Amino acid sequence: MFRAKRRTVVTMASVAAVLLAGALVVTLTEGSGQASGVTYVGGDNSQQVYAAGHRALAPDFTGTSLTGTPIRLASYRGKVVVLNFWGSWCAPCRAEGPTLAVLSQQYRSKGVSFLGDDVGDTTANALAFTRDIGIGYPSVNDASYSIVQDFSRVASVGYTPTTVVIDQTGHIAGLVIGKISYQSMTTILNDVTASR
């Protein structure tokens, strides 16, 4: 009986030590883990705004839109660009689509352009998606994920959906990993458009 109680005490002491170590790691991360020049929107590290001087240059790309029109990112220089990585097969992309459609209309007058990067998809499925959702801005067909790979070298792009906000100089000013919300995107876009 003594032996059993002793095991329980040791086990509880081990658990307490692990919890204490975990609390210490969380405290240290909160105190010093935020990268210089990064603001987390709403305290969520999946929603980030980068200060000028801390922005990576967005990779230029040339592609073909879902309707066959050539698109080159460099042609948008001088404008703020919202680049959304999506696929018609992606449930969170379907959920955020109507919000992106509304935002693209609201921010057009502020000189913000929206682009999509349709990944791992067929053109027919992607066009049906954009019609159903009411998305009027162009999307590049990126069936081979080549644009995703280029962006993943400079930002946390590897999850669908991901939305990148590119400033007028062609640098990545903001990032949302996962489904966007209206509030987070307006916070990021207002910050980026105000700093022009």
Coordinates of N, CA, C and O in Angstrom, one line a residue:
M1 N 0.8 -1.2 0.0 CA 0.0 0.0 0.0 C 0.9 1.3 0.0 O 0.6 2.2 -0.7
F2 N 1.9 1.3 0.7 CA 2.8 2.4 0.8 C 3.4 2.7 -0.6 O 3.5 3.8 -1.1
R3 N 3.8 1.6 -1.3 CA 4.4 1.7 -2.6 C 3.4 2.4 -3.6 O 3.8 3.2 -4.4
A4 N 2.1 2.0 -3.5 CA 1.1 2.6 -4.4 C 1.0 4.1 -4.2 O 0.9 4.9 -5.1
K5 N 0.9 4.5 -2.9 CA 0.8 5.9 -2.6 C 2.0 6.6 -3.1 O 1.9 7.8 -3.6
R6 N 3.2 6.0 -2.9 CA 4.4 6.7 -3.4 C 4.4 6.9 -4.9 O 4.8 8.0 -5.3
R7 N 3.9 6.0 -5.7 CA 3.8 6.1 -7.1 C 2.9 7.3 -7.5 O 3.2 8.1 -8.3
T8 N 1.8 7.4 -6.7 CA 0.9 8.5 -7.0 C 1.5 9.8 -6.7 O 1.3 10.7 -7.5
V9 N 2.2 9.9 -5.6 CA 2.9 11.2 -5.3 C 3.9 11.5 -6.4 O 4.0 12.7 -6.8
V10 N 4.7 10.6 -6.8 CA 5.7 10.8 -7.8 C 5.0 11.2 -9.1 O 5.4 12.2 -9.8
T11 N 4.0 10.5 -9.5 CA 3.2 10.9 -10.7 C 2.7 12.3 -10.6 O 2.8 13.0 -11.6
M12 N 2.1 12.6 -9.5 CA 1.5 14.0 -9.4 C 2.6 15.0 -9.4 O 2.4 16.1 -10.0
A13 N 3.7 14.7 -8.8 CA 4.9 15.6 -8.8 C 5.4 15.8 -10.2 O 5.7 16.9 -10.7
S14 N 5.4 14.7 -11.0 CA 5.8 14.8 -12.4 C 4.9 15.6 -13.2 O 5.3 16.4 -14.0
V15 N 3.6 15.4 -13.0 CA 2.6 16.2 -13.7 C 2.7 17.7 -13.4 O 2.7 18.6 -14.2
A16 N 2.9 18.0 -12.1 CA 3.1 19.4 -11.6 C 4.3 20.0 -12.3 O 4.2 21.2 -12.7
A17 N 5.4 19.2 -12.4 CA 6.6 19.8 -13.0 C 6.4 20.1 -14.5 O 6.8 21.1 -15.0
V18 N 5.6 19.2 -15.2 CA 5.3 19.4 -16.6 C 4.5 20.6 -16.8 O 4.7 21.4 -17.7
L19 N 3.4 20.7 -15.9 CA 2.6 21.9 -16.0 C 3.3 23.2 -15.8 O 3.1 24.2 -16.4
L20 N 4.2 23.2 -14.8 CA 5.0 24.3 -14.5 C 5.9 24.7 -15.6 O 6.0 25.9 -16.0
A21 N 6.5 23.7 -16.2 CA 7.4 23.9 -17.4 C 6.6 24.5 -18.5 O 7.0 25.4 -19.2
G22 N 5.4 24.0 -18.7 CA 4.5 24.4 -19.8 C 4.1 25.9 -19.6 O 4.1 26.7 -20.5
A23 N 3.8 26.2 -18.3 CA 3.4 27.6 -18.0 C 4.6 28.5 -18.2 O 4.4 29.7 -18.7
L24 N 5.8 28.1 -17.9 CA 6.9 28.9 -18.1 C 7.2 29.2 -19.6 O 7.4 30.3 -20.0
V25 N 7.0 28.1 -20.4 CA 7.2 28.3 -21.9 C 6.2 29.3 -22.4 O 6.5 30.1 -23.2
V26 N 4.9 29.1 -22.0 CA 3.9 30.0 -22.5 C 4.2 31.5 -22.1 O 4.1 32.4 -22.9
T27 N 4.6 31.7 -20.8 CA 5.0 33.0 -20.4 C 6.1 33.6 -21.2 O 6.1 34.7 -21.6
L28 N 7.2 32.8 -21.4 CA 8.3 33.3 -22.2 C 7.9 33.6 -23.6 O 8.3 34.6 -24.2
T29 N 7.1 32.8 -24.2 CA 6.7 33.0 -25.6 C 5.8 34.3 -25.7 O 6.0 35.1 -26.6
E30 N 4.9 34.5 -24.7 CA 4.1 35.7 -24.8 C 4.9 36.9 -24.5 O 4.7 37.9 -25.1
G31 N 5.9 36.8 -23.7 CA 6.8 38.0 -23.4 C 7.7 38.3 -24.5 O 8.0 39.5 -24.8
S32 N 8.3 37.3 -25.2 CA 9.3 37.6 -26.2 C 9.2 36.9 -27.5 O 10.0 37.0 -28.4
G33 N 8.1 36.1 -27.7 CA 8.0 35.3 -28.9 C 7.5 36.1 -30.1 O 7.6 35.6 -31.2
Q34 N 6.9 37.2 -29.9 CA 6.4 38.0 -31.1 C 7.5 38.6 -31.8 O 8.4 39.2 -31.3
A35 N 7.5 38.3 -33.1 CA 8.6 38.8 -34.0 C 8.6 40.3 -34.1 O 7.5 40.9 -34.0
S36 N 9.7 40.9 -34.2 CA 9.8 42.3 -34.4 C 9.1 42.8 -35.6 O 9.2 42.2 -36.7
G37 N 8.2 43.8 -35.5 CA 7.5 44.3 -36.6 C 6.3 43.6 -37.0 O 5.6 43.9 -38.0
V38 N 5.8 42.7 -36.1 CA 4.6 41.9 -36.4 C 3.6 42.2 -35.4 O 3.9 42.3 -34.2
T39 N 2.4 42.5 -35.8 CA 1.2 42.7 -34.9 C 0.2 41.6 -35.2 O -0.1 41.4 -36.4
Y40 N -0.2 41.0 -34.1 CA -1.2 39.9 -34.3 C -2.6 40.5 -34.1 O -2.9 41.1 -33.1
V41 N -3.4 40.4 -35.1 CA -4.7 40.9 -35.1 C -5.6 40.1 -34.1 O -5.7 38.9 -34.2
G42 N -6.2 40.8 -33.1 CA -7.0 40.1 -32.1 C -6.2 39.1 -31.3 O -6.8 38.2 -30.7
G43 N -4.9 39.3 -31.2 CA -4.1 38.4 -30.4 C -3.9 37.0 -31.0 O -3.4 36.1 -30.4
D44 N -4.3 36.8 -32.2 CA -4.3 35.5 -32.9 C -3.1 35.5 -33.9 O -3.1 36.3 -34.8
N45 N -2.2 34.6 -33.7 CA -1.0 34.6 -34.5 C -1.2 34.1 -36.0 O -0.4 34.2 -36.8
S46 N -2.5 33.7 -36.3 CA -2.8 33.3 -37.6 C -3.3 34.5 -38.4 O -3.5 34.4 -39.6
Q47 N -3.3 35.7 -37.8 CA -3.7 36.9 -38.4 C -2.7 38.0 -38.1 O -2.6 38.5 -37.0
Q48 N -1.9 38.4 -39.1 CA -0.7 39.2 -38.8 C -0.6 40.4 -39.8 O -1.0 40.3 -40.9
V49 N -0.1 41.5 -39.2 CA 0.2 42.7 -40.0 C 1.7 43.0 -39.7 O 2.2 42.9 -38.6
Y50 N 2.4 43.3 -40.8 CA 3.8 43.5 -40.8 C 4.1 45.0 -40.9 O 3.6 45.6 -41.8
A51 N 4.9 45.5 -40.1 CA 5.3 47.0 -40.2 C 6.2 47.2 -41.4 O 6.9 46.3 -41.8
A52 N 6.2 48.4 -41.9 CA 7.1 48.7 -43.0 C 8.5 48.5 -42.5 O 8.8 48.8 -41.4
G53 N 9.3 48.0 -43.4 CA 10.7 47.6 -43.0 C 10.8 46.2 -42.6 O 11.9 45.7 -42.4
H54 N 9.7 45.5 -42.3 CA 9.7 44.1 -41.9 C 8.8 43.3 -42.9 O 8.3 42.2 -42.5
R55 N 8.7 43.8 -44.1 CA 7.8 43.1 -45.1 C 8.7 42.4 -46.1 O 9.5 43.1 -46.8
A56 N 8.4 41.2 -46.4 CA 9.0 40.4 -47.4 C 8.5 40.8 -48.8 O 7.3 41.1 -48.9
L57 N 9.3 40.8 -49.8 CA 8.9 41.1 -51.1 C 8.0 39.9 -51.6 O 8.5 38.8 -51.6
A58 N 6.8 40.2 -52.1 CA 6.0 39.1 -52.7 C 6.6 38.7 -54.0 O 7.0 39.5 -54.8
P59 N 6.6 37.3 -54.2 CA 7.1 36.8 -55.5 C 6.2 37.2 -56.6 O 5.0 37.2 -56.5
D60 N 6.8 37.7 -57.7 CA 6.1 38.0 -58.9 C 5.6 36.7 -59.5 O 6.3 35.7 -59.4
F61 N 4.5 36.7 -60.1 CA 4.1 35.5 -60.9 C 3.3 36.0 -62.1 O 2.7 37.0 -62.1
T62 N 3.3 35.1 -63.1 CA 2.4 35.3 -64.3 C 1.6 34.0 -64.4 O 2.1 32.9 -64.2
G63 N 0.3 34.2 -64.6 CA -0.5 33.0 -64.8 C -1.7 33.3 -65.7 O -1.8 34.4 -66.3
T64 N -2.6 32.4 -65.8 CA -3.7 32.5 -66.7 C -5.0 32.5 -65.8 O -5.1 31.6 -64.9
S65 N -5.8 33.4 -66.0 CA -7.1 33.4 -65.2 C -8.0 32.3 -65.5 O -7.7 31.6 -66.6
L66 N -9.0 32.0 -64.7 CA -9.9 31.0 -65.0 C -10.7 31.2 -66.3 O -11.2 30.2 -66.9
T67 N -10.7 32.4 -66.8 CA -11.4 32.7 -68.0 C -10.4 32.9 -69.2 O -10.8 33.2 -70.3
G68 N -9.1 32.6 -69.0 CA -8.1 32.6 -70.0 C -7.3 33.9 -70.2 O -6.5 34.0 -71.1
T69 N -7.5 34.8 -69.4 CA -6.8 36.1 -69.5 C -5.4 36.0 -68.7 O -5.4 35.5 -67.6
P70 N -4.4 36.5 -69.3 CA -3.1 36.5 -68.6 C -3.1 37.5 -67.5 O -3.7 38.6 -67.5
I71 N -2.5 37.1 -66.4 CA -2.4 37.9 -65.1 C -1.0 37.9 -64.7 O -0.3 36.8 -64.6
R72 N -0.5 39.1 -64.4 CA 0.9 39.2 -63.8 C 0.8 40.1 -62.6 O 0.2 41.2 -62.6
L73 N 1.3 39.6 -61.5 CA 1.2 40.3 -60.2 C 1.8 41.7 -60.3 O 1.3 42.7 -59.8
A74 N 3.0 41.8 -61.0 CA 3.7 43.1 -61.1 C 2.8 44.2 -61.7 O 3.1 45.3 -61.5
S75 N 1.8 43.8 -62.5 CA 0.9 44.8 -63.1 C 0.1 45.5 -62.1 O -0.5 46.6 -62.4
Y76 N 0.0 45.0 -60.9 CA -0.8 45.6 -59.8 C 0.1 46.5 -58.9 O -0.5 47.0 -57.9
R77 N 1.3 46.7 -59.2 CA 2.2 47.5 -58.4 C 1.6 48.9 -58.3 O 1.1 49.4 -59.3
G78 N 1.6 49.5 -57.2 CA 1.0 50.8 -56.9 C -0.4 50.7 -56.2 O -0.9 51.7 -55.8
K79 N -0.9 49.4 -56.2 CA -2.1 49.2 -55.5 C -1.9 48.2 -54.4 O -1.0 47.4 -54.4
V80 N -2.8 48.2 -53.4 CA -2.8 47.2 -52.4 C -3.6 46.0 -53.0 O -4.6 46.2 -53.7
V81 N -3.0 44.8 -52.8 CA -3.6 43.6 -53.4 C -3.9 42.6 -52.3 O -3.1 42.3 -51.5
V82 N -5.1 42.0 -52.4 CA -5.5 40.9 -51.5 C -5.4 39.7 -52.4 O -6.2 39.5 -53.3
L83 N -4.5 38.8 -52.0 CA -4.3 37.5 -52.8 C -4.8 36.4 -51.9 O -4.2 36.1 -50.9
N84 N -5.9 35.7 -52.3 CA -6.5 34.6 -51.6 C -6.2 33.3 -52.2 O -6.5 33.1 -53.4
F85 N -5.6 32.4 -51.5 CA -5.3 31.0 -51.9 C -6.5 30.2 -51.6 O -6.8 30.0 -50.4
W86 N -7.1 29.5 -52.6 CA -8.4 28.8 -52.3 C -8.5 27.7 -53.3 O -7.8 27.5 -54.2
G87 N -9.5 26.9 -53.1 CA -9.9 25.8 -54.0 C -11.4 25.5 -53.8 O -11.9 25.6 -52.7
S88 N -12.1 25.1 -54.8 CA -13.5 24.9 -54.7 C -13.8 23.7 -53.9 O -14.9 23.5 -53.3
W89 N -12.8 22.8 -53.7 CA -12.9 21.6 -52.8 C -12.8 21.9 -51.3 O -13.0 21.0 -50.5
C90 N -12.5 23.1 -51.0 CA -12.1 23.5 -49.6 C -13.3 24.1 -48.9 O -13.8 25.2 -49.3
A91 N -13.8 23.4 -47.9 CA -15.0 23.9 -47.1 C -14.8 25.3 -46.5 O -15.6 26.2 -46.6
P92 N -13.6 25.6 -45.8 CA -13.4 26.9 -45.3 C -13.4 28.0 -46.4 O -13.8 29.2 -46.2
C93 N -12.9 27.6 -47.6 CA -12.9 28.6 -48.7 C -14.3 28.9 -49.1 O -14.6 30.1 -49.4
R94 N -15.2 27.9 -49.1 CA -16.6 28.2 -49.4 C -17.2 29.1 -48.4 O -18.0 30.0 -48.7
A95 N -16.8 28.9 -47.1 CA -17.4 29.7 -46.0 C -16.9 31.2 -46.1 O -17.7 32.1 -45.8
E96 N -15.7 31.4 -46.5 CA -15.2 32.8 -46.5 C -15.5 33.5 -47.8 O -15.3 34.7 -47.9
G97 N -15.8 32.8 -48.9 CA -16.0 33.4 -50.2 C -17.0 34.6 -50.2 O -16.6 35.6 -50.8
P98 N -18.2 34.5 -49.6 CA -19.1 35.6 -49.6 C -18.5 36.9 -48.9 O -18.7 38.0 -49.4
T99 N -17.7 36.7 -47.9 CA -17.1 37.8 -47.2 C -16.0 38.5 -48.1 O -16.0 39.7 -48.2
L100 N -15.2 37.6 -48.8 CA -14.3 38.2 -49.8 C -14.9 39.0 -50.9 O -14.5 40.0 -51.3
A101 N -16.1 38.4 -51.4 CA -16.8 39.1 -52.4 C -17.3 40.5 -52.0 O -17.2 41.5 -52.7
V102 N -17.8 40.6 -50.8 CA -18.3 41.9 -50.2 C -17.1 42.8 -50.0 O -17.1 44.0 -50.4
L103 N -16.0 42.3 -49.4 CA -14.8 43.2 -49.2 C -14.3 43.7 -50.5 O -13.8 44.9 -50.6
S104 N -14.2 42.9 -51.5 CA -13.7 43.3 -52.8 C -14.5 44.5 -53.4 O -13.9 45.4 -54.0
Q105 N -15.8 44.5 -53.1 CA -16.7 45.6 -53.6 C -16.4 46.8 -52.7 O -16.3 47.9 -53.2
Q106 N -16.3 46.6 -51.4 CA -16.2 47.8 -50.5 C -14.9 48.5 -50.6 O -14.8 49.7 -50.4
Y107 N -13.8 47.7 -50.9 CA -12.5 48.3 -50.9 C -12.0 48.7 -52.3 O -10.9 49.3 -52.5
R108 N -12.8 48.5 -53.3 CA -12.5 48.9 -54.7 C -12.2 50.4 -54.8 O -11.2 50.8 -55.4
S109 N -13.1 51.2 -54.2 CA -12.9 52.6 -54.2 C -11.7 53.1 -53.5 O -11.3 54.3 -53.7
K110 N -11.1 52.3 -52.6 CA -9.9 52.6 -51.9 C -8.7 52.2 -52.6 O -7.6 52.2 -52.1
G111 N -8.8 51.7 -53.9 CA -7.7 51.3 -54.7 C -7.1 49.9 -54.3 O -6.0 49.6 -54.6
V112 N -8.0 49.1 -53.7 CA -7.5 47.7 -53.3 C -8.0 46.7 -54.4 O -9.2 46.8 -54.7
S113 N -7.1 45.9 -54.9 CA -7.5 44.9 -55.9 C -7.5 43.5 -55.2 O -6.6 43.3 -54.4
F114 N -8.4 42.7 -55.6 CA -8.5 41.3 -55.1 C -8.1 40.4 -56.2 O -8.5 40.5 -57.4
L115 N -7.3 39.3 -55.9 CA -7.0 38.3 -56.8 C -7.1 36.9 -56.1 O -7.0 36.9 -54.8
G116 N -7.4 35.9 -56.8 CA -7.5 34.6 -56.2 C -6.4 33.7 -56.8 O -6.0 33.9 -58.0
D117 N -6.0 32.7 -56.1 CA -5.1 31.7 -56.6 C -5.8 30.4 -56.3 O -5.8 29.9 -55.2
D118 N -6.4 29.8 -57.4 CA -7.2 28.6 -57.3 C -6.2 27.4 -57.4 O -5.6 27.2 -58.4
V119 N -6.0 26.7 -56.3 CA -5.0 25.6 -56.2 C -5.7 24.2 -56.3 O -6.8 24.0 -55.8
G120 N -5.0 23.4 -57.0 CA -5.3 22.0 -57.1 C -6.8 21.7 -57.5 O -7.5 20.9 -57.0
D121 N -7.2 22.5 -58.5 CA -8.6 22.5 -58.9 C -8.8 22.3 -60.4 O -7.8 22.5 -61.2
T122 N -10.0 22.1 -60.9 CA -10.3 22.1 -62.3 C -10.9 23.5 -62.6 O -11.5 24.1 -61.7
T123 N -10.7 23.9 -63.8 CA -11.3 25.2 -64.2 C -12.8 25.2 -64.1 O -13.4 26.2 -63.6
A124 N -13.4 24.1 -64.5 CA -14.9 24.1 -64.5 C -15.4 24.2 -63.0 O -16.3 24.9 -62.8
N125 N -14.8 23.4 -62.1 CA -15.2 23.5 -60.7 C -15.0 24.9 -60.1 O -15.8 25.4 -59.3
A126 N -13.8 25.5 -60.4 CA -13.5 26.8 -59.9 C -14.4 27.9 -60.4 O -14.9 28.7 -59.7
L127 N -14.8 27.8 -61.7 CA -15.7 28.8 -62.3 C -17.1 28.7 -61.7 O -17.8 29.7 -61.4
A128 N -17.5 27.4 -61.5 CA -18.8 27.2 -60.8 C -18.8 27.8 -59.4 O -19.8 28.4 -59.0
F129 N -17.7 27.6 -58.7 CA -17.6 28.2 -57.3 C -17.7 29.7 -57.3 O -18.4 30.3 -56.6
T130 N -16.9 30.4 -58.2 CA -17.0 31.8 -58.2 C -18.3 32.3 -58.6 O -18.8 33.4 -58.1
R131 N -19.0 31.7 -59.6 CA -20.4 32.1 -59.9 C -21.4 31.9 -58.8 O -22.1 32.8 -58.5
D132 N -21.3 30.7 -58.1 CA -22.2 30.4 -56.9 C -22.0 31.4 -55.8 O -22.9 31.8 -55.2
I133 N -20.7 31.8 -55.5 CA -20.4 32.7 -54.4 C -20.6 34.1 -54.8 O -20.9 35.0 -53.9
G134 N -20.5 34.5 -56.1 CA -20.6 35.9 -56.5 C -19.3 36.6 -56.5 O -19.3 37.8 -56.3
I135 N -18.2 35.9 -56.7 CA -16.9 36.5 -56.7 C -16.7 37.1 -58.1 O -16.7 36.4 -59.1
G136 N -16.4 38.4 -58.2 CA -16.2 39.0 -59.5 C -14.8 39.3 -59.8 O -14.5 39.7 -60.9
Y137 N -13.9 39.1 -58.9 CA -12.4 39.4 -59.2 C -11.8 38.2 -59.8 O -12.3 37.1 -59.6
P138 N -10.7 38.3 -60.5 CA -10.1 37.2 -61.2 C -9.3 36.3 -60.3 O -8.8 36.7 -59.2
S139 N -9.2 35.0 -60.7 CA -8.4 34.1 -60.0 C -7.5 33.4 -61.1 O -7.9 33.1 -62.2
V140 N -6.2 33.1 -60.6 CA -5.3 32.4 -61.5 C -5.5 30.9 -61.2 O -5.7 30.5 -60.1
N141 N -5.4 30.1 -62.3 CA -5.5 28.7 -62.2 C -4.1 28.2 -61.8 O -3.1 28.4 -62.5
D142 N -3.9 27.6 -60.6 CA -2.7 27.1 -60.0 C -2.8 25.7 -59.7 O -2.5 25.3 -58.5
A143 N -3.2 24.8 -60.6 CA -3.4 23.4 -60.4 C -2.1 22.7 -59.9 O -2.2 21.8 -59.1
S144 N -1.0 23.2 -60.2 CA 0.3 22.5 -59.8 C 0.9 23.1 -58.5 O 1.9 22.7 -58.1
Y145 N 0.2 24.1 -57.9 CA 0.6 24.7 -56.7 C 2.0 25.5 -56.8 O 2.6 25.8 -55.9
S146 N 2.3 25.9 -58.0 CA 3.6 26.6 -58.2 C 3.6 28.0 -57.6 O 4.7 28.4 -57.0
I147 N 2.5 28.7 -57.6 CA 2.5 30.0 -57.0 C 2.5 29.9 -55.4 O 3.2 30.6 -54.7
V148 N 1.8 28.9 -54.9 CA 1.9 28.6 -53.5 C 3.3 28.3 -53.1 O 3.8 28.8 -52.1
Q149 N 4.0 27.5 -53.8 CA 5.4 27.2 -53.5 C 6.3 28.4 -53.5 O 7.1 28.6 -52.6
D150 N 6.1 29.3 -54.5 CA 6.9 30.5 -54.5 C 6.6 31.4 -53.2 O 7.5 31.9 -52.6
F151 N 5.3 31.5 -52.9 CA 5.0 32.3 -51.7 C 5.4 31.7 -50.4 O 5.7 32.4 -49.4
S152 N 5.4 30.4 -50.4 CA 5.8 29.7 -49.1 C 7.2 29.9 -48.7 O 7.6 29.7 -47.6
R153 N 8.0 30.4 -49.7 CA 9.4 30.7 -49.4 C 9.6 32.0 -48.6 O 10.6 32.2 -48.0
V154 N 8.6 32.9 -48.6 CA 8.7 34.2 -48.0 C 7.6 34.4 -46.9 O 7.7 35.4 -46.1
A155 N 6.5 33.6 -46.9 CA 5.4 33.7 -45.9 C 4.8 32.4 -45.6 O 5.1 31.4 -46.3
S156 N 4.0 32.3 -44.6 CA 3.4 31.1 -44.1 C 2.2 30.7 -45.0 O 1.1 30.7 -44.6
V157 N 2.5 30.4 -46.3 CA 1.5 30.0 -47.2 C 1.7 28.6 -47.5 O 2.7 28.2 -48.1
G158 N 0.8 27.8 -47.1 CA 0.9 26.3 -47.3 C -0.4 25.7 -46.8 O -0.6 24.5 -46.9
Y159 N -1.4 26.5 -46.4 CA -2.6 26.0 -45.9 C -3.7 26.7 -46.7 O -3.6 27.9 -47.1
T160 N -4.8 26.0 -47.1 CA -5.9 26.6 -47.8 C -7.1 26.6 -46.9 O -7.5 25.6 -46.4
P161 N -7.7 27.8 -46.8 CA -7.4 29.1 -47.4 C -6.3 29.8 -46.6 O -6.1 29.6 -45.4
T162 N -5.6 30.6 -47.3 CA -4.6 31.6 -46.8 C -4.8 32.9 -47.6 O -5.0 32.8 -48.8
T163 N -4.8 34.0 -46.9 CA -5.0 35.3 -47.6 C -3.8 36.2 -47.3 O -3.4 36.4 -46.1
V164 N -3.2 36.7 -48.3 CA -2.0 37.6 -48.2 C -2.4 39.0 -48.7 O -3.0 39.2 -49.7
V165 N -2.0 40.0 -47.9 CA -2.2 41.4 -48.3 C -0.9 42.0 -48.7 O 0.1 42.0 -47.9
I166 N -0.8 42.5 -49.9 CA 0.4 43.0 -50.5 C 0.3 44.5 -50.6 O -0.7 45.0 -51.2
D167 N 1.3 45.2 -50.1 CA 1.2 46.7 -50.2 C 1.5 47.2 -51.6 O 1.9 46.4 -52.5
Q168 N 1.4 48.5 -51.7 CA 1.6 49.1 -53.1 C 3.0 49.0 -53.6 O 3.2 49.2 -54.8
T169 N 3.9 48.7 -52.7 CA 5.3 48.5 -53.2 C 5.6 47.1 -53.6 O 6.8 46.7 -53.9
G170 N 4.6 46.2 -53.4 CA 4.8 44.8 -53.7 C 5.3 43.9 -52.6 O 5.8 42.8 -52.8
H171 N 5.2 44.4 -51.3 CA 5.7 43.7 -50.2 C 4.5 43.2 -49.4 O 3.4 43.8 -49.4
I172 N 4.7 42.0 -48.7 CA 3.6 41.4 -48.0 C 3.4 42.2 -46.6 O 4.3 42.2 -45.8
A173 N 2.2 42.8 -46.5 CA 1.9 43.6 -45.4 C 1.0 42.9 -44.4 O 1.0 43.4 -43.2
G174 N 0.4 41.9 -44.8 CA -0.5 41.1 -43.8 C -0.8 39.7 -44.3 O -0.5 39.4 -45.5
L175 N -1.2 38.9 -43.4 CA -1.4 37.5 -43.7 C -2.5 36.9 -42.8 O -2.5 37.2 -41.6
V176 N -3.4 36.2 -43.4 CA -4.4 35.4 -42.6 C -4.3 34.0 -43.0 O -4.5 33.6 -44.1
I177 N -4.0 33.1 -42.0 CA -3.9 31.7 -42.3 C -5.2 31.1 -41.8 O -5.6 31.2 -40.7
G178 N -5.9 30.4 -42.7 CA -7.2 29.9 -42.4 C -8.3 30.8 -42.9 O -8.1 31.8 -43.6
K179 N -9.5 30.6 -42.5 CA -10.7 31.3 -42.9 C -10.6 32.8 -42.4 O -10.4 33.0 -41.2
I180 N -10.8 33.7 -43.3 CA -10.8 35.1 -42.9 C -12.2 35.4 -42.2 O -13.2 34.8 -42.4
S181 N -12.1 36.5 -41.5 CA -13.4 37.1 -41.0 C -13.4 38.5 -41.5 O -12.4 39.1 -41.8
Y182 N -14.6 39.1 -41.6 CA -14.8 40.4 -42.0 C -14.0 41.4 -41.1 O -13.3 42.3 -41.6
Q183 N -14.1 41.2 -39.8 CA -13.4 42.1 -38.9 C -11.9 42.0 -39.0 O -11.2 43.1 -39.1
S184 N -11.3 40.9 -39.1 CA -9.9 40.8 -39.3 C -9.4 41.4 -40.6 O -8.4 42.1 -40.6
M185 N -10.1 41.2 -41.7 CA -9.7 41.7 -42.9 C -9.8 43.2 -43.0 O -9.0 43.9 -43.5
T186 N -10.9 43.8 -42.4 CA -11.0 45.2 -42.4 C -9.9 45.9 -41.5 O -9.4 46.9 -41.9
T187 N -9.6 45.2 -40.4 CA -8.5 45.7 -39.6 C -7.2 45.8 -40.4 O -6.5 46.8 -40.4
I188 N -6.9 44.7 -41.0 CA -5.6 44.6 -41.8 C -5.7 45.6 -43.0 O -4.7 46.4 -43.2
L189 N -6.8 45.6 -43.7 CA -6.8 46.5 -44.9 C -6.8 48.0 -44.5 O -6.2 48.8 -45.2
N190 N -7.5 48.3 -43.4 CA -7.5 49.7 -43.0 C -6.1 50.1 -42.6 O -5.7 51.3 -42.8
D191 N -5.4 49.2 -41.9 CA -4.0 49.5 -41.5 C -3.1 49.7 -42.8 O -2.3 50.7 -42.8
V192 N -3.2 48.8 -43.7 CA -2.4 48.9 -44.9 C -2.7 50.1 -45.8 O -1.8 50.8 -46.3
T193 N -4.0 50.4 -46.0 CA -4.4 51.5 -46.8 C -4.1 52.8 -46.2 O -3.8 53.8 -46.9
A194 N -4.1 52.9 -44.8 CA -3.8 54.1 -44.1 C -2.3 54.5 -44.2 O -2.0 55.6 -44.1
S195 N -1.5 53.5 -44.4 CA 0.0 53.7 -44.3 C 0.5 54.0 -45.7 O 1.7 54.1 -45.9
R196 N -0.3 54.3 -46.7 CA 0.2 54.6 -48.0 C 0.7 56.0 -48.1 O 0.3 56.9 -47.5

